[in-house]
Amino acid sequence: MKKYLVIGNPINHSLSPKLHNYWLKENNIDAIYDKKRLDENKLKNIISEVKEEKINGINVTVPFKKAVIPFLDELSPEAKDTQSVNTIYFQNGITIGHNTDIAGFELAIKYAKYDISNKKVFILGAGGVAPSIIYSLKKMKASKITLSNRTKEKAESLKNLFEDIEIVDWGKTVNFDIIINATSICLKNEDGIKFDYSAVGPDKFFYDVIYNPKETIFLKRAKLFGNRTENGKMMFLYQAHQAFTLWHKVMPDINNEIIELLD
Ligand code: ATR
């Protein structure tokens, strides 16, 4: 039986096992998908298990998407350009790190029927998922990308990967068509985003990468002021879909049952 894993710290919240095991069963694939909380000093060991084929594939989540890179033999162009790996596989004797968050975000935006081209985008947060979102936005031809992060140096360091993004101080608001919350602030349903909603709406698009809670305070407020909102559920689903297809060479179904499974 083949074995797959999602690694991170913390990892308890992850819905990846639920989703992948559902698809494995549905497609009659003899494999199991588990989750494992890790300390950073165990990354090397776990990746060597991929090389020994004790583990057949790994998803990587916060905070290890960059930290796994030195232990991999090769990176896909997307993983290299974002310095972010969320999917690991073994092929022709080498371990390869790939990034399916990029496609996950793009497909989620398409699913929402929103056209990014020529839009001004404001990103909050410079954590693990930010480079993938920026890469994806550039691919979809956003006209301008502005980013703000509490720790400004972290935002500035993203300019090493994407030199044409604009960085503004945390707490400052800019003019935008779509705003993306890529911070973990609203995870616990706390209100940590200082944002003057009345100054920007209505009819803007507010996107939150968080999908649990289903509607963060960020999205709730945005809606109150007449804006369109979307959570990160479809992004999560599509990144998993891409990883599953890569590992098993089978394209699993995305249907209402699966979408509801994640609620
Ligand atoms: P990591 O930083 O390890 O990549 P992450 O969950 O991917 O973890 O990212 C967390 C993001 O949420 C960061 O942008 C973080 O800002 P800092 O870089 O300043 O830490 C942001 N964040 C988390 N809690 C926050 C808070 N209370 N206020 C503002 N930003 C917060």
Short mmCIF file of C-alpha atoms and ligand atoms in Angstrom, two decimals:
data_model
loop_
_atom_site.label_atom_id
_atom_site.label_comp_id
_atom_site.label_asym_id
_atom_site.label_seq_id
_atom_site.Cartn_x
_atom_site.Cartn_y
_atom_site.Cartn_z
CA MET A 1 0.00 0.00 0.00
CA LYS A 2 1.36 3.41 -0.96
CA LYS A 3 1.72 6.08 1.70
CA TYR A 4 1.22 9.82 1.47
CA LEU A 5 1.57 12.51 4.11
CA VAL A 6 0.97 16.13 4.89
CA ILE A 7 3.61 17.66 7.14
CA GLY A 8 3.50 20.95 9.06
CA ASN A 9 3.44 22.41 12.53
CA PRO A 10 0.69 22.67 13.71
CA ILE A 11 -1.06 20.08 11.54
CA ASN A 12 -4.21 19.09 13.44
CA HIS A 13 -6.42 21.53 11.53
CA SER A 14 -5.46 20.08 8.13
CA LEU A 15 -8.32 18.73 6.03
CA SER A 16 -5.95 17.24 3.44
CA PRO A 17 -6.23 13.66 4.80
CA LYS A 18 -10.02 13.81 4.64
CA LEU A 19 -9.97 14.99 1.05
CA HIS A 20 -7.22 12.74 -0.30
CA ASN A 21 -8.56 9.62 1.44
CA TYR A 22 -11.99 10.34 -0.02
CA TRP A 23 -10.55 10.54 -3.53
CA LEU A 24 -8.33 7.45 -2.98
CA LYS A 25 -11.35 5.41 -2.02
CA GLU A 26 -13.48 6.78 -4.83
CA ASN A 27 -10.81 5.88 -7.38
CA ASN A 28 -10.02 2.45 -5.86
CA ILE A 29 -6.39 3.35 -5.26
CA ASP A 30 -4.59 1.22 -2.69
CA ALA A 31 -3.01 4.00 -0.65
CA ILE A 32 -3.37 5.92 2.56
CA TYR A 33 -2.88 9.62 3.31
CA ASP A 34 -1.90 10.66 6.82
CA LYS A 35 -0.82 13.82 8.64
CA LYS A 36 2.31 14.36 10.70
CA ARG A 37 3.39 17.20 12.94
CA LEU A 38 7.11 17.74 12.62
CA ASP A 39 9.95 19.75 14.03
CA GLU A 40 12.16 21.40 11.46
CA ASN A 41 15.15 19.19 12.33
CA LYS A 42 13.19 16.15 11.12
CA LEU A 43 12.63 17.45 7.58
CA LYS A 44 15.77 15.83 6.17
CA ASN A 45 14.78 12.41 7.56
CA ILE A 46 11.27 12.48 6.23
CA ILE A 47 12.41 13.45 2.74
CA SER A 48 14.96 10.64 2.75
CA GLU A 49 12.00 8.31 3.33
CA VAL A 50 10.62 9.51 -0.01
CA LYS A 51 13.91 8.55 -1.61
CA GLU A 52 13.72 5.12 0.01
CA GLU A 53 10.11 4.89 -1.26
CA LYS A 54 8.77 4.32 2.24
CA ILE A 55 6.66 7.42 1.58
CA ASN A 56 5.35 8.02 -1.92
CA GLY A 57 4.45 11.69 -1.71
CA ILE A 58 4.34 14.57 0.74
CA ASN A 59 2.28 17.74 1.00
CA VAL A 60 4.02 20.50 2.88
CA THR A 61 2.23 23.20 4.83
CA VAL A 62 3.07 26.05 7.23
CA PRO A 63 5.85 26.68 8.22
CA PHE A 64 7.99 24.38 6.04
CA LYS A 65 7.23 25.33 2.43
CA LYS A 66 10.61 27.02 2.05
CA ALA A 67 12.51 25.01 4.66
CA VAL A 68 12.17 21.71 2.74
CA ILE A 69 13.95 23.09 -0.33
CA PRO A 70 17.59 22.30 0.65
CA PHE A 71 16.69 18.61 1.10
CA LEU A 72 15.18 18.11 -2.34
CA ASP A 73 17.08 17.06 -5.48
CA GLU A 74 15.14 19.23 -7.88
CA LEU A 75 12.45 21.91 -8.01
CA SER A 76 9.77 22.53 -10.62
CA PRO A 77 9.97 25.99 -12.24
CA GLU A 78 6.99 27.15 -10.15
CA ALA A 79 8.56 25.98 -6.89
CA LYS A 80 11.86 27.59 -7.86
CA ASP A 81 10.33 30.94 -8.77
CA THR A 82 8.33 31.15 -5.54
CA GLN A 83 10.86 29.37 -3.27
CA SER A 84 7.83 27.49 -2.01
CA VAL A 85 7.10 23.75 -2.14
CA ASN A 86 3.79 22.20 -1.15
CA THR A 87 4.02 18.89 -3.05
CA ILE A 88 6.90 16.41 -3.11
CA TYR A 89 7.21 13.36 -5.34
CA PHE A 90 9.81 10.84 -6.44
CA GLN A 91 10.60 10.28 -10.09
CA ASN A 92 13.51 8.62 -11.92
CA GLY A 93 15.50 8.29 -8.72
CA ILE A 94 15.19 11.89 -7.57
CA THR A 95 12.98 13.83 -5.16
CA ILE A 96 11.17 16.76 -6.77
CA GLY A 97 9.46 19.71 -5.07
CA HIS A 98 6.52 21.31 -6.82
CA ASN A 99 4.08 24.09 -6.01
CA THR A 100 0.37 23.46 -6.62
CA ASP A 101 -0.79 26.50 -4.58
CA ILE A 102 -0.22 28.64 -7.67
CA ALA A 103 -2.60 26.62 -9.84
CA GLY A 104 -4.91 26.26 -6.81
CA PHE A 105 -5.30 30.02 -6.53
CA GLU A 106 -5.69 30.55 -10.28
CA LEU A 107 -8.36 27.86 -10.61
CA ALA A 108 -10.21 29.19 -7.55
CA ILE A 109 -10.32 32.69 -9.05
CA LYS A 110 -11.56 31.22 -12.34
CA TYR A 111 -14.17 29.18 -10.46
CA ALA A 112 -15.32 32.46 -8.87
CA LYS A 113 -15.59 33.86 -12.41
CA TYR A 114 -13.43 36.83 -11.56
CA ASP A 115 -11.14 38.31 -14.21
CA ILE A 116 -7.86 39.47 -12.67
CA SER A 117 -6.43 40.99 -15.84
CA ASN A 118 -5.82 44.73 -15.48
CA LYS A 119 -6.99 44.71 -11.87
CA LYS A 120 -5.22 46.38 -8.96
CA VAL A 121 -4.54 43.88 -6.19
CA PHE A 122 -3.80 44.49 -2.52
CA ILE A 123 -2.33 41.57 -0.56
CA LEU A 124 -2.25 41.45 3.24
CA GLY A 125 0.45 39.17 4.62
CA ALA A 126 3.84 37.90 3.51
CA GLY A 127 3.74 34.37 4.94
CA GLY A 128 4.05 30.97 3.28
CA VAL A 129 1.30 31.37 0.70
CA ALA A 130 2.09 34.95 -0.43
CA PRO A 131 4.69 34.14 -3.13
CA SER A 132 2.36 31.61 -4.77
CA ILE A 133 -0.46 34.13 -4.87
CA ILE A 134 1.79 36.81 -6.35
CA TYR A 135 3.10 34.40 -9.01
CA SER A 136 -0.45 33.42 -9.87
CA LEU A 137 -1.65 37.05 -10.04
CA LYS A 138 1.20 37.97 -12.36
CA LYS A 139 0.36 35.01 -14.58
CA MET A 140 -3.23 36.25 -14.71
CA LYS A 141 -1.94 39.72 -15.69
CA ALA A 142 -2.89 41.83 -12.68
CA SER A 143 -2.00 45.45 -13.48
CA LYS A 144 -0.57 46.28 -10.06
CA ILE A 145 0.26 44.31 -6.92
CA THR A 146 0.66 46.07 -3.56
CA LEU A 147 1.52 44.13 -0.41
CA SER A 148 1.44 44.99 3.26
CA ASN A 149 2.76 42.93 6.15
CA ARG A 150 3.05 43.61 9.87
CA THR A 151 6.76 42.75 9.70
CA LYS A 152 7.84 44.99 6.86
CA GLU A 153 11.21 43.26 6.25
CA LYS A 154 9.37 40.08 5.31
CA ALA A 155 7.35 42.00 2.74
CA GLU A 156 10.50 43.67 1.43
CA SER A 157 12.22 40.31 1.04
CA LEU A 158 9.46 39.24 -1.37
CA LYS A 159 10.84 41.89 -3.69
CA ASN A 160 13.84 39.60 -4.22
CA LEU A 161 11.47 37.24 -6.02
CA PHE A 162 9.05 39.79 -7.49
CA GLU A 163 10.77 43.12 -7.98
CA ASP A 164 7.79 45.07 -9.31
CA ILE A 165 5.48 44.66 -6.31
CA GLU A 166 4.83 47.72 -4.17
CA ILE A 167 5.19 47.49 -0.38
CA VAL A 168 3.22 49.72 1.99
CA ASP A 169 3.23 50.00 5.78
CA TRP A 170 0.96 47.74 7.82
CA GLY A 171 -2.29 49.57 8.54
CA LYS A 172 -2.16 51.67 5.38
CA THR A 173 -4.88 51.20 2.75
CA VAL A 174 -4.35 51.62 -0.97
CA ASN A 175 -6.74 51.79 -3.89
CA PHE A 176 -7.59 48.28 -5.16
CA ASP A 177 -10.08 46.16 -7.08
CA ILE A 178 -9.40 42.94 -5.18
CA ILE A 179 -7.91 42.50 -1.71
CA ILE A 180 -6.50 39.18 -0.54
CA ASN A 181 -6.07 38.29 3.11
CA ALA A 182 -3.05 35.97 3.17
CA THR A 183 -2.42 36.38 6.90
CA SER A 184 -3.39 33.93 9.61
CA ILE A 185 -5.01 36.67 11.71
CA CYS A 186 -8.64 35.61 11.31
CA LEU A 187 -7.97 31.90 11.85
CA LYS A 188 -9.17 32.11 15.42
CA ASN A 189 -11.97 34.43 14.42
CA GLU A 190 -10.18 37.34 16.04
CA ASP A 191 -10.34 40.79 14.58
CA GLY A 192 -6.73 41.74 14.00
CA ILE A 193 -7.00 43.53 10.70
CA LYS A 194 -7.14 47.27 11.16
CA PHE A 195 -8.97 48.25 8.08
CA ASP A 196 -11.32 51.09 7.20
CA TYR A 197 -13.98 49.16 5.27
CA SER A 198 -16.11 52.25 4.76
CA ALA A 199 -13.31 53.92 2.81
CA VAL A 200 -12.95 51.27 0.09
CA GLY A 201 -16.31 49.78 -0.82
CA PRO A 202 -18.69 48.94 -2.25
CA ASP A 203 -18.29 46.45 -5.10
CA LYS A 204 -14.72 45.38 -4.42
CA PHE A 205 -13.71 41.73 -4.23
CA PHE A 206 -12.53 40.51 -0.81
CA TYR A 207 -10.75 37.16 -0.87
CA ASP A 208 -9.56 35.27 2.20
CA VAL A 209 -7.23 32.27 1.92
CA ILE A 210 -8.76 30.97 5.16
CA TYR A 211 -11.70 28.58 4.75
CA ASN A 212 -12.15 27.52 8.36
CA PRO A 213 -13.94 29.52 9.78
CA LYS A 214 -16.05 29.66 6.63
CA GLU A 215 -16.56 33.38 6.90
CA THR A 216 -13.83 35.29 8.71
CA ILE A 217 -14.49 38.63 10.35
CA PHE A 218 -12.61 40.15 7.41
CA LEU A 219 -15.16 38.75 4.98
CA LYS A 220 -18.16 39.43 7.24
CA ARG A 221 -17.30 43.13 7.51
CA ALA A 222 -16.56 43.41 3.79
CA LYS A 223 -19.96 41.94 3.00
CA LEU A 224 -21.68 44.39 5.35
CA PHE A 225 -20.19 47.21 3.32
CA GLY A 226 -21.54 45.79 0.06
CA ASN A 227 -18.50 43.98 -1.28
CA ARG A 228 -18.19 40.60 -2.92
CA THR A 229 -16.47 37.94 -0.78
CA GLU A 230 -14.93 34.51 -1.25
CA ASN A 231 -13.09 32.19 1.15
CA GLY A 232 -10.11 29.92 0.43
CA LYS A 233 -11.98 26.64 0.15
CA MET A 234 -11.72 26.25 -3.62
CA MET A 235 -8.03 27.19 -3.56
CA PHE A 236 -7.45 24.46 -1.00
CA LEU A 237 -9.46 21.99 -3.06
CA TYR A 238 -7.71 22.77 -6.31
CA GLN A 239 -4.18 22.60 -4.87
CA ALA A 240 -5.06 19.16 -3.52
CA HIS A 241 -6.59 18.18 -6.85
CA GLN A 242 -3.38 19.10 -8.66
CA ALA A 243 -1.24 17.15 -6.18
CA PHE A 244 -3.50 14.08 -6.42
CA THR A 245 -3.37 14.15 -10.22
CA LEU A 246 0.42 14.44 -10.18
CA TRP A 247 0.88 11.51 -7.78
CA HIS A 248 -1.76 9.08 -9.00
CA LYS A 249 -2.14 10.09 -12.68
CA VAL A 250 -5.87 10.17 -12.06
CA MET A 251 -7.95 13.32 -12.11
CA PRO A 252 -10.41 13.04 -9.21
CA ASP A 253 -13.89 14.51 -9.21
CA ILE A 254 -14.72 17.88 -7.75
CA ASN A 255 -18.42 17.78 -6.96
CA ASN A 256 -20.82 19.22 -4.42
CA GLU A 257 -20.30 16.31 -2.05
CA ILE A 258 -16.60 17.11 -1.80
CA ILE A 259 -17.16 20.82 -1.52
CA GLU A 260 -19.57 20.12 1.37
CA LEU A 261 -17.19 17.61 2.93
CA LEU A 262 -14.89 20.53 3.71
CA ASP A 263 -17.53 22.59 5.52
P1 ATR B 1 4.80 32.04 8.28
O1 ATR B 1 4.97 33.49 8.71
O2 ATR B 1 5.51 31.06 9.16
O3 ATR B 1 5.00 31.81 6.83
P2 ATR B 1 2.02 31.99 7.78
O4 ATR B 1 0.88 31.46 8.57
O5 ATR B 1 2.21 31.56 6.40
O6 ATR B 1 3.30 31.71 8.63
O7 ATR B 1 1.97 33.57 7.76
C1 ATR B 1 1.40 34.28 8.73
C2 ATR B 1 1.10 35.69 8.19
O8 ATR B 1 0.10 36.28 9.02
C3 ATR B 1 2.30 36.61 8.22
O9 ATR B 1 2.19 37.52 7.17
C4 ATR B 1 2.12 37.30 9.59
O10 ATR B 1 2.73 38.54 9.70
P3 ATR B 1 4.24 38.67 10.25
O11 ATR B 1 5.13 38.36 9.10
O12 ATR B 1 4.36 40.06 10.73
O13 ATR B 1 4.36 37.66 11.38
C5 ATR B 1 0.63 37.46 9.60
N1 ATR B 1 0.07 37.62 10.94
C6 ATR B 1 -0.21 36.64 11.84
N2 ATR B 1 -0.74 37.14 12.96
C7 ATR B 1 -0.82 38.49 12.78
C8 ATR B 1 -1.30 39.59 13.57
N3 ATR B 1 -1.82 39.39 14.79
N4 ATR B 1 -1.23 40.83 13.06
C9 ATR B 1 -0.71 41.04 11.83
N5 ATR B 1 -0.25 40.06 11.02
C10 ATR B 1 -0.29 38.79 11.49
#
